[in-house]
Amino acid sequence: MVDRILKALISAIVGLIALLYVAHNLANIGEAFAFFTYTTSHADQTAYPVTLLPVPPPFLIVVAMVLVFALESAAGVLCLYGGWRLFALRRAGAGAFESGKAISKIGLGCAVLNWWGLFQGIAVAGYQLWQMPLGEGPMMGSWIYGGIAMASLIYISQRGD
């Protein structure tokens, strides 16, 4: 029973993290656009001045923001709902509990895709976010939050009793 409750709580915690991030992004939408523009501009890249990905036009920055915000929102809603569902199934049979994990797993997958796929894959590796003075926080944060989501996905995916 403890394992089932922990899985529910962990799913809900990752969901809350994701929703807080998207809420802060939306509350600071102008600053978010400016940050996306800065991180894709090739500015302040003195260590490796050549970046292979092009500077995107503003409409592609908006598309990227929508994609990030959509994945954060999906991760948040699905993980919270999945956590609630797992908690509701905590006394159910093993088969029912295992099938009830699907929503949480999809939500955690959205979080991993966002923080490791988009942030680490495109922003850090593609746009070399690691060289920018303002890039260190998002670079490290996305690694940590992606890791939290991946560790949670692995734990929740483990078969229980």
mmCIF file of N, CA and C in Angstrom, residues 26-135:
data_model
loop_
_atom_site.group_PDB
_atom_site.id
_atom_site.type_symbol
_atom_site.label_atom_id
_atom_site.label_comp_id
_atom_site.label_asym_id
_atom_site.label_seq_id
_atom_site.Cartn_x
_atom_site.Cartn_y
_atom_site.Cartn_z
ATOM 1 N N LEU A 26 3.432 31.759 -18.413
ATOM 2 C CA LEU A 26 2.303 32.536 -18.929
ATOM 3 C C LEU A 26 2.153 33.873 -18.203
ATOM 4 N N ALA A 27 2.439 33.886 -16.910
ATOM 5 C CA ALA A 27 2.363 35.142 -16.158
ATOM 6 C C ALA A 27 3.445 36.126 -16.596
ATOM 7 N N ASN A 28 4.509 35.607 -17.176
ATOM 8 C CA ASN A 28 5.632 36.435 -17.645
ATOM 9 C C ASN A 28 5.841 36.229 -19.142
ATOM 10 N N ILE A 29 4.763 36.253 -19.897
ATOM 11 C CA ILE A 29 4.811 35.878 -21.310
ATOM 12 C C ILE A 29 5.752 36.774 -22.123
ATOM 13 N N GLY A 30 5.788 38.047 -21.837
ATOM 14 C CA GLY A 30 6.701 38.952 -22.551
ATOM 15 C C GLY A 30 8.152 38.614 -22.285
ATOM 16 N N GLU A 31 8.462 38.377 -21.034
ATOM 17 C CA GLU A 31 9.820 38.001 -20.666
ATOM 18 C C GLU A 31 10.179 36.622 -21.231
ATOM 19 N N ALA A 32 9.211 35.716 -21.272
ATOM 20 C CA ALA A 32 9.455 34.386 -21.838
ATOM 21 C C ALA A 32 9.797 34.506 -23.326
ATOM 22 N N PHE A 33 9.052 35.342 -24.045
ATOM 23 C CA PHE A 33 9.337 35.542 -25.468
ATOM 24 C C PHE A 33 10.733 36.144 -25.646
ATOM 25 N N ALA A 34 11.060 37.120 -24.827
ATOM 26 C CA ALA A 34 12.391 37.738 -24.914
ATOM 27 C C ALA A 34 13.488 36.713 -24.615
ATOM 28 N N PHE A 35 13.253 35.828 -23.654
ATOM 29 C CA PHE A 35 14.252 34.819 -23.313
ATOM 30 C C PHE A 35 14.412 33.806 -24.444
ATOM 31 N N PHE A 36 13.306 33.347 -25.004
ATOM 32 C CA PHE A 36 13.387 32.429 -26.148
ATOM 33 C C PHE A 36 14.125 33.098 -27.306
ATOM 34 N N THR A 37 13.831 34.368 -27.531
ATOM 35 C CA THR A 37 14.505 35.104 -28.609
ATOM 36 C C THR A 37 15.998 35.193 -28.331
ATOM 37 N N TYR A 38 16.349 35.509 -27.108
ATOM 38 C CA TYR A 38 17.765 35.625 -26.728
ATOM 39 C C TYR A 38 18.493 34.291 -26.885
ATOM 40 N N THR A 39 17.896 33.223 -26.395
ATOM 41 C CA THR A 39 18.591 31.934 -26.403
ATOM 42 C C THR A 39 18.739 31.345 -27.800
ATOM 43 N N THR A 40 17.962 31.813 -28.738
ATOM 44 C CA THR A 40 18.096 31.316 -30.113
ATOM 45 C C THR A 40 18.806 32.324 -31.023
ATOM 46 N N SER A 41 19.302 33.402 -30.441
ATOM 47 C CA SER A 41 19.887 34.498 -31.241
ATOM 48 C C SER A 41 21.377 34.334 -31.524
ATOM 49 N N HIS A 42 22.017 33.397 -30.868
ATOM 50 C CA HIS A 42 23.470 33.187 -30.956
ATOM 51 C C HIS A 42 24.245 34.299 -30.254
ATOM 52 N N ALA A 43 23.579 35.095 -29.451
ATOM 53 C CA ALA A 43 24.246 36.175 -28.712
ATOM 54 C C ALA A 43 25.078 35.575 -27.575
ATOM 55 N N ASP A 44 26.144 36.244 -27.243
ATOM 56 C CA ASP A 44 26.981 35.889 -26.095
ATOM 57 C C ASP A 44 27.575 34.485 -26.185
ATOM 58 N N GLN A 45 27.804 34.004 -27.380
ATOM 59 C CA GLN A 45 28.406 32.684 -27.551
ATOM 60 C C GLN A 45 29.860 32.866 -27.989
ATOM 61 N N THR A 46 30.712 33.041 -27.001
ATOM 62 C CA THR A 46 32.117 33.294 -27.320
ATOM 63 C C THR A 46 32.969 32.029 -27.323
ATOM 64 N N ALA A 47 32.592 31.024 -26.540
ATOM 65 C CA ALA A 47 33.380 29.794 -26.480
ATOM 66 C C ALA A 47 33.301 29.034 -27.805
ATOM 67 N N TYR A 48 32.100 28.872 -28.319
ATOM 68 C CA TYR A 48 31.847 28.214 -29.611
ATOM 69 C C TYR A 48 30.982 29.179 -30.419
ATOM 70 N N PRO A 49 31.579 30.109 -31.135
ATOM 71 C CA PRO A 49 30.797 31.140 -31.818
ATOM 72 C C PRO A 49 29.952 30.619 -32.981
ATOM 73 N N VAL A 50 30.278 29.463 -33.527
ATOM 74 C CA VAL A 50 29.502 28.915 -34.638
ATOM 75 C C VAL A 50 28.430 27.993 -34.067
ATOM 76 N N THR A 51 27.180 28.323 -34.329
ATOM 77 C CA THR A 51 26.053 27.497 -33.921
ATOM 78 C C THR A 51 25.365 27.010 -35.183
ATOM 79 N N LEU A 52 25.145 25.722 -35.263
ATOM 80 C CA LEU A 52 24.630 25.128 -36.490
ATOM 81 C C LEU A 52 23.154 25.399 -36.744
ATOM 82 N N LEU A 53 22.379 25.583 -35.690
ATOM 83 C CA LEU A 53 20.958 25.875 -35.884
ATOM 84 C C LEU A 53 20.781 27.353 -36.222
ATOM 85 N N PRO A 54 19.880 27.662 -37.136
ATOM 86 C CA PRO A 54 19.696 29.060 -37.546
ATOM 87 C C PRO A 54 18.941 29.875 -36.506
ATOM 88 N N VAL A 55 19.100 31.186 -36.595
ATOM 89 C CA VAL A 55 18.301 32.100 -35.777
ATOM 90 C C VAL A 55 16.874 32.058 -36.340
ATOM 91 N N PRO A 56 15.908 31.656 -35.531
ATOM 92 C CA PRO A 56 14.546 31.519 -36.061
ATOM 93 C C PRO A 56 13.822 32.861 -36.149
ATOM 94 N N PRO A 57 12.879 32.961 -37.085
ATOM 95 C CA PRO A 57 12.028 34.160 -37.134
ATOM 96 C C PRO A 57 11.073 34.150 -35.935
ATOM 97 N N PRO A 58 10.522 35.309 -35.605
ATOM 98 C CA PRO A 58 9.640 35.403 -34.423
ATOM 99 C C PRO A 58 8.488 34.403 -34.412
ATOM 100 N N PHE A 59 7.904 34.097 -35.554
ATOM 101 C CA PHE A 59 6.772 33.165 -35.533
ATOM 102 C C PHE A 59 7.202 31.759 -35.107
ATOM 103 N N LEU A 60 8.423 31.358 -35.435
ATOM 104 C CA LEU A 60 8.902 30.052 -34.980
ATOM 105 C C LEU A 60 9.205 30.043 -33.482
ATOM 106 N N ILE A 61 9.590 31.192 -32.973
ATOM 107 C CA ILE A 61 9.785 31.301 -31.518
ATOM 108 C C ILE A 61 8.449 31.111 -30.812
ATOM 109 N N VAL A 62 7.403 31.704 -31.372
ATOM 110 C CA VAL A 62 6.063 31.525 -30.796
ATOM 111 C C VAL A 62 5.652 30.054 -30.881
ATOM 112 N N VAL A 63 5.927 29.400 -31.995
ATOM 113 C CA VAL A 63 5.614 27.974 -32.137
ATOM 114 C C VAL A 63 6.364 27.170 -31.071
ATOM 115 N N ALA A 64 7.633 27.471 -30.869
ATOM 116 C CA ALA A 64 8.421 26.767 -29.846
ATOM 117 C C ALA A 64 7.835 26.997 -28.458
ATOM 118 N N MET A 65 7.445 28.225 -28.176
ATOM 119 C CA MET A 65 6.852 28.523 -26.872
ATOM 120 C C MET A 65 5.555 27.746 -26.679
ATOM 121 N N VAL A 66 4.726 27.717 -27.704
ATOM 122 C CA VAL A 66 3.461 26.980 -27.618
ATOM 123 C C VAL A 66 3.736 25.505 -27.363
ATOM 124 N N LEU A 67 4.728 24.950 -28.038
ATOM 125 C CA LEU A 67 5.076 23.542 -27.843
ATOM 126 C C LEU A 67 5.559 23.277 -26.417
ATOM 127 N N VAL A 68 6.443 24.121 -25.913
ATOM 128 C CA VAL A 68 6.938 23.972 -24.540
ATOM 129 C C VAL A 68 5.785 24.105 -23.551
ATOM 130 N N PHE A 69 4.967 25.128 -23.717
ATOM 131 C CA PHE A 69 3.868 25.348 -22.780
ATOM 132 C C PHE A 69 2.841 24.221 -22.863
ATOM 133 N N ALA A 70 2.612 23.695 -24.065
ATOM 134 C CA ALA A 70 1.663 22.591 -24.221
ATOM 135 C C ALA A 70 2.178 21.335 -23.530
ATOM 136 N N LEU A 71 3.477 21.040 -23.683
ATOM 137 C CA LEU A 71 4.030 19.865 -23.013
ATOM 138 C C LEU A 71 4.030 20.035 -21.499
ATOM 139 N N GLU A 72 4.355 21.239 -21.028
ATOM 140 C CA GLU A 72 4.303 21.487 -19.580
ATOM 141 C C GLU A 72 2.876 21.341 -19.061
ATOM 142 N N SER A 73 1.916 21.896 -19.793
ATOM 143 C CA SER A 73 0.509 21.797 -19.379
ATOM 144 C C SER A 73 0.031 20.350 -19.392
ATOM 145 N N ALA A 74 0.359 19.634 -20.466
ATOM 146 C CA ALA A 74 -0.049 18.231 -20.557
ATOM 147 C C ALA A 74 0.580 17.422 -19.433
ATOM 148 N N ALA A 75 1.878 17.642 -19.198
ATOM 149 C CA ALA A 75 2.551 16.930 -18.104
ATOM 150 C C ALA A 75 1.860 17.233 -16.782
ATOM 151 N N GLY A 76 1.563 18.491 -16.547
ATOM 152 C CA GLY A 76 0.933 18.869 -15.290
ATOM 153 C C GLY A 76 -0.431 18.248 -15.084
ATOM 154 N N VAL A 77 -1.295 18.419 -16.071
ATOM 155 C CA VAL A 77 -2.664 17.914 -15.950
ATOM 156 C C VAL A 77 -2.677 16.386 -15.889
ATOM 157 N N LEU A 78 -1.924 15.750 -16.776
ATOM 158 C CA LEU A 78 -1.932 14.288 -16.816
ATOM 159 C C LEU A 78 -1.306 13.675 -15.565
ATOM 160 N N CYS A 79 -0.227 14.264 -15.074
ATOM 161 C CA CYS A 79 0.395 13.734 -13.851
ATOM 162 C C CYS A 79 -0.487 13.944 -12.631
ATOM 163 N N LEU A 80 -1.137 15.091 -12.534
ATOM 164 C CA LEU A 80 -2.049 15.306 -11.402
ATOM 165 C C LEU A 80 -3.241 14.356 -11.471
ATOM 166 N N TYR A 81 -3.840 14.268 -12.656
ATOM 167 C CA TYR A 81 -4.969 13.342 -12.814
ATOM 168 C C TYR A 81 -4.511 11.903 -12.590
ATOM 169 N N GLY A 82 -3.342 11.563 -13.147
ATOM 170 C CA GLY A 82 -2.807 10.222 -12.967
ATOM 171 C C GLY A 82 -2.534 9.904 -11.506
ATOM 172 N N GLY A 83 -2.015 10.883 -10.771
ATOM 173 C CA GLY A 83 -1.782 10.693 -9.345
ATOM 174 C C GLY A 83 -3.079 10.468 -8.587
ATOM 175 N N TRP A 84 -4.089 11.256 -8.929
ATOM 176 C CA TRP A 84 -5.400 11.076 -8.290
ATOM 177 C C TRP A 84 -5.957 9.692 -8.611
ATOM 178 N N ARG A 85 -5.810 9.289 -9.874
ATOM 179 C CA ARG A 85 -6.306 7.968 -10.300
ATOM 180 C C ARG A 85 -5.562 6.847 -9.570
ATOM 181 N N LEU A 86 -4.253 6.962 -9.465
ATOM 182 C CA LEU A 86 -3.485 5.939 -8.750
ATOM 183 C C LEU A 86 -3.901 5.874 -7.280
ATOM 184 N N PHE A 87 -4.131 7.045 -6.687
ATOM 185 C CA PHE A 87 -4.566 7.054 -5.293
ATOM 186 C C PHE A 87 -5.929 6.382 -5.158
ATOM 187 N N ALA A 88 -6.808 6.648 -6.108
ATOM 188 C CA ALA A 88 -8.139 6.032 -6.071
ATOM 189 C C ALA A 88 -8.059 4.514 -6.256
ATOM 190 N N LEU A 89 -7.050 4.047 -6.980
ATOM 191 C CA LEU A 89 -6.889 2.615 -7.236
ATOM 192 C C LEU A 89 -5.964 1.918 -6.233
ATOM 193 N N ARG A 90 -5.574 2.592 -5.185
ATOM 194 C CA ARG A 90 -4.573 2.045 -4.265
ATOM 195 C C ARG A 90 -5.011 0.733 -3.623
ATOM 196 N N ARG A 91 -6.298 0.509 -3.506
ATOM 197 C CA ARG A 91 -6.798 -0.737 -2.901
ATOM 198 C C ARG A 91 -7.289 -1.735 -3.955
ATOM 199 N N ALA A 92 -7.167 -1.394 -5.212
ATOM 200 C CA ALA A 92 -7.633 -2.265 -6.294
ATOM 201 C C ALA A 92 -6.659 -3.417 -6.509
ATOM 202 N N GLY A 93 -7.064 -4.358 -7.318
ATOM 203 C CA GLY A 93 -6.194 -5.482 -7.649
ATOM 204 C C GLY A 93 -4.983 -5.011 -8.447
ATOM 205 N N ALA A 94 -4.004 -5.896 -8.556
ATOM 206 C CA ALA A 94 -2.756 -5.544 -9.238
ATOM 207 C C ALA A 94 -2.986 -5.150 -10.682
ATOM 208 N N GLY A 95 -3.836 -5.860 -11.394
ATOM 209 C CA GLY A 95 -4.103 -5.552 -12.797
ATOM 210 C C GLY A 95 -4.725 -4.184 -12.981
ATOM 211 N N ALA A 96 -5.682 -3.850 -12.144
ATOM 212 C CA ALA A 96 -6.342 -2.543 -12.230
ATOM 213 C C ALA A 96 -5.364 -1.416 -11.907
ATOM 214 N N PHE A 97 -4.551 -1.631 -10.893
ATOM 215 C CA PHE A 97 -3.579 -0.593 -10.536
ATOM 216 C C PHE A 97 -2.571 -0.402 -11.654
ATOM 217 N N GLU A 98 -2.079 -1.501 -12.238
ATOM 218 C CA GLU A 98 -1.107 -1.405 -13.327
ATOM 219 C C GLU A 98 -1.709 -0.669 -14.521
ATOM 220 N N SER A 99 -2.934 -0.967 -14.873
ATOM 221 C CA SER A 99 -3.555 -0.277 -16.012
ATOM 222 C C SER A 99 -3.850 1.186 -15.681
ATOM 223 N N GLY A 100 -4.033 1.483 -14.401
ATOM 224 C CA GLY A 100 -4.289 2.862 -13.988
ATOM 225 C C GLY A 100 -3.064 3.759 -14.074
ATOM 226 N N LYS A 101 -1.894 3.177 -14.302
ATOM 227 C CA LYS A 101 -0.655 3.957 -14.402
ATOM 228 C C LYS A 101 -0.509 4.698 -15.735
ATOM 229 N N ALA A 102 -1.284 4.327 -16.724
ATOM 230 C CA ALA A 102 -1.088 4.850 -18.085
ATOM 231 C C ALA A 102 -1.101 6.378 -18.142
ATOM 232 N N ILE A 103 -2.045 7.002 -17.497
ATOM 233 C CA ILE A 103 -2.152 8.473 -17.556
ATOM 234 C C ILE A 103 -0.914 9.116 -16.935
ATOM 235 N N SER A 104 -0.498 8.628 -15.782
ATOM 236 C CA SER A 104 0.712 9.168 -15.147
ATOM 237 C C SER A 104 1.923 8.985 -16.050
ATOM 238 N N LYS A 105 2.040 7.833 -16.666
ATOM 239 C CA LYS A 105 3.188 7.552 -17.520
ATOM 240 C C LYS A 105 3.208 8.463 -18.745
ATOM 241 N N ILE A 106 2.054 8.725 -19.319
ATOM 242 C CA ILE A 106 1.997 9.651 -20.458
ATOM 243 C C ILE A 106 2.389 11.058 -20.012
ATOM 244 N N GLY A 107 1.888 11.485 -18.867
ATOM 245 C CA GLY A 107 2.246 12.806 -18.334
ATOM 246 C C GLY A 107 3.730 12.917 -18.046
ATOM 247 N N LEU A 108 4.288 11.888 -17.441
ATOM 248 C CA LEU A 108 5.730 11.895 -17.158
ATOM 249 C C LEU A 108 6.532 11.876 -18.453
ATOM 250 N N GLY A 109 6.046 11.166 -19.444
ATOM 251 C CA GLY A 109 6.689 11.178 -20.757
ATOM 252 C C GLY A 109 6.684 12.564 -21.372
ATOM 253 N N CYS A 110 5.586 13.300 -21.223
ATOM 254 C CA CYS A 110 5.528 14.693 -21.714
ATOM 255 C C CYS A 110 6.574 15.548 -21.013
ATOM 256 N N ALA A 111 6.738 15.345 -19.713
ATOM 257 C CA ALA A 111 7.731 16.110 -18.950
ATOM 258 C C ALA A 111 9.143 15.795 -19.426
ATOM 259 N N VAL A 112 9.438 14.520 -19.643
ATOM 260 C CA VAL A 112 10.765 14.123 -20.120
ATOM 261 C C VAL A 112 11.004 14.695 -21.514
ATOM 262 N N LEU A 113 10.025 14.585 -22.392
ATOM 263 C CA LEU A 113 10.170 15.135 -23.743
ATOM 264 C C LEU A 113 10.412 16.641 -23.713
ATOM 265 N N ASN A 114 9.736 17.332 -22.825
ATOM 266 C CA ASN A 114 9.902 18.781 -22.730
ATOM 267 C C ASN A 114 11.282 19.147 -22.200
ATOM 268 N N TRP A 115 11.609 18.625 -21.009
ATOM 269 C CA TRP A 115 12.817 19.091 -20.325
ATOM 270 C C TRP A 115 14.099 18.457 -20.837
ATOM 271 N N TRP A 116 14.019 17.230 -21.316
ATOM 272 C CA TRP A 116 15.225 16.624 -21.891
ATOM 273 C C TRP A 116 15.231 16.750 -23.406
ATOM 274 N N GLY A 117 14.093 16.583 -24.040
ATOM 275 C CA GLY A 117 14.039 16.664 -25.492
ATOM 276 C C GLY A 117 14.184 18.081 -26.016
ATOM 277 N N LEU A 118 13.278 18.955 -25.585
ATOM 278 C CA LEU A 118 13.301 20.327 -26.099
ATOM 279 C C LEU A 118 14.409 21.161 -25.459
ATOM 280 N N PHE A 119 14.489 21.148 -24.130
ATOM 281 C CA PHE A 119 15.479 21.998 -23.471
ATOM 282 C C PHE A 119 16.900 21.458 -23.653
ATOM 283 N N GLN A 120 17.135 20.217 -23.236
ATOM 284 C CA GLN A 120 18.491 19.679 -23.335
ATOM 285 C C GLN A 120 18.875 19.412 -24.788
ATOM 286 N N GLY A 121 17.955 18.852 -25.561
ATOM 287 C CA GLY A 121 18.267 18.488 -26.941
ATOM 288 C C GLY A 121 18.400 19.669 -27.879
ATOM 289 N N ILE A 122 17.419 20.556 -27.856
ATOM 290 C CA ILE A 122 17.431 21.669 -28.814
ATOM 291 C C ILE A 122 18.110 22.903 -28.234
ATOM 292 N N ALA A 123 17.683 23.333 -27.046
ATOM 293 C CA ALA A 123 18.236 24.583 -26.495
ATOM 294 C C ALA A 123 19.696 24.429 -26.067
ATOM 295 N N VAL A 124 19.984 23.388 -25.292
ATOM 296 C CA VAL A 124 21.350 23.231 -24.774
ATOM 297 C C VAL A 124 22.298 22.743 -25.862
ATOM 298 N N ALA A 125 21.948 21.652 -26.522
ATOM 299 C CA ALA A 125 22.852 21.097 -27.533
ATOM 300 C C ALA A 125 22.776 21.877 -28.844
ATOM 301 N N GLY A 126 21.568 22.200 -29.282
ATOM 302 C CA GLY A 126 21.407 22.853 -30.576
ATOM 303 C C GLY A 126 21.754 24.324 -30.600
ATOM 304 N N TYR A 127 21.284 25.057 -29.588
ATOM 305 C CA TYR A 127 21.546 26.499 -29.532
ATOM 306 C C TYR A 127 22.633 26.859 -28.532
ATOM 307 N N GLN A 128 23.291 25.860 -27.979
ATOM 308 C CA GLN A 128 24.415 26.050 -27.077
ATOM 309 C C GLN A 128 24.088 26.959 -25.887
ATOM 310 N N LEU A 129 22.952 26.699 -25.302
ATOM 311 C CA LEU A 129 22.492 27.474 -24.153
ATOM 312 C C LEU A 129 23.536 27.508 -23.042
ATOM 313 N N TRP A 130 24.352 26.474 -22.974
ATOM 314 C CA TRP A 130 25.367 26.363 -21.922
ATOM 315 C C TRP A 130 26.370 27.505 -21.933
ATOM 316 N N GLN A 131 26.561 28.204 -23.065
ATOM 317 C CA GLN A 131 27.547 29.293 -23.117
ATOM 318 C C GLN A 131 26.985 30.652 -22.716
ATOM 319 N N MET A 132 25.696 30.772 -22.654
ATOM 320 C CA MET A 132 25.074 32.074 -22.418
ATOM 321 C C MET A 132 24.979 32.369 -20.931
ATOM 322 N N PRO A 133 25.238 33.599 -20.542
ATOM 323 C CA PRO A 133 25.141 33.945 -19.114
ATOM 324 C C PRO A 133 23.770 33.622 -18.507
ATOM 325 N N LEU A 134 22.712 33.837 -19.256
ATOM 326 C CA LEU A 134 21.371 33.556 -18.744
ATOM 327 C C LEU A 134 20.946 32.108 -18.979
ATOM 328 N N GLY A 135 21.788 31.313 -19.607
ATOM 329 C CA GLY A 135 21.403 29.957 -19.960
ATOM 330 C C GLY A 135 21.670 28.907 -18.911
#
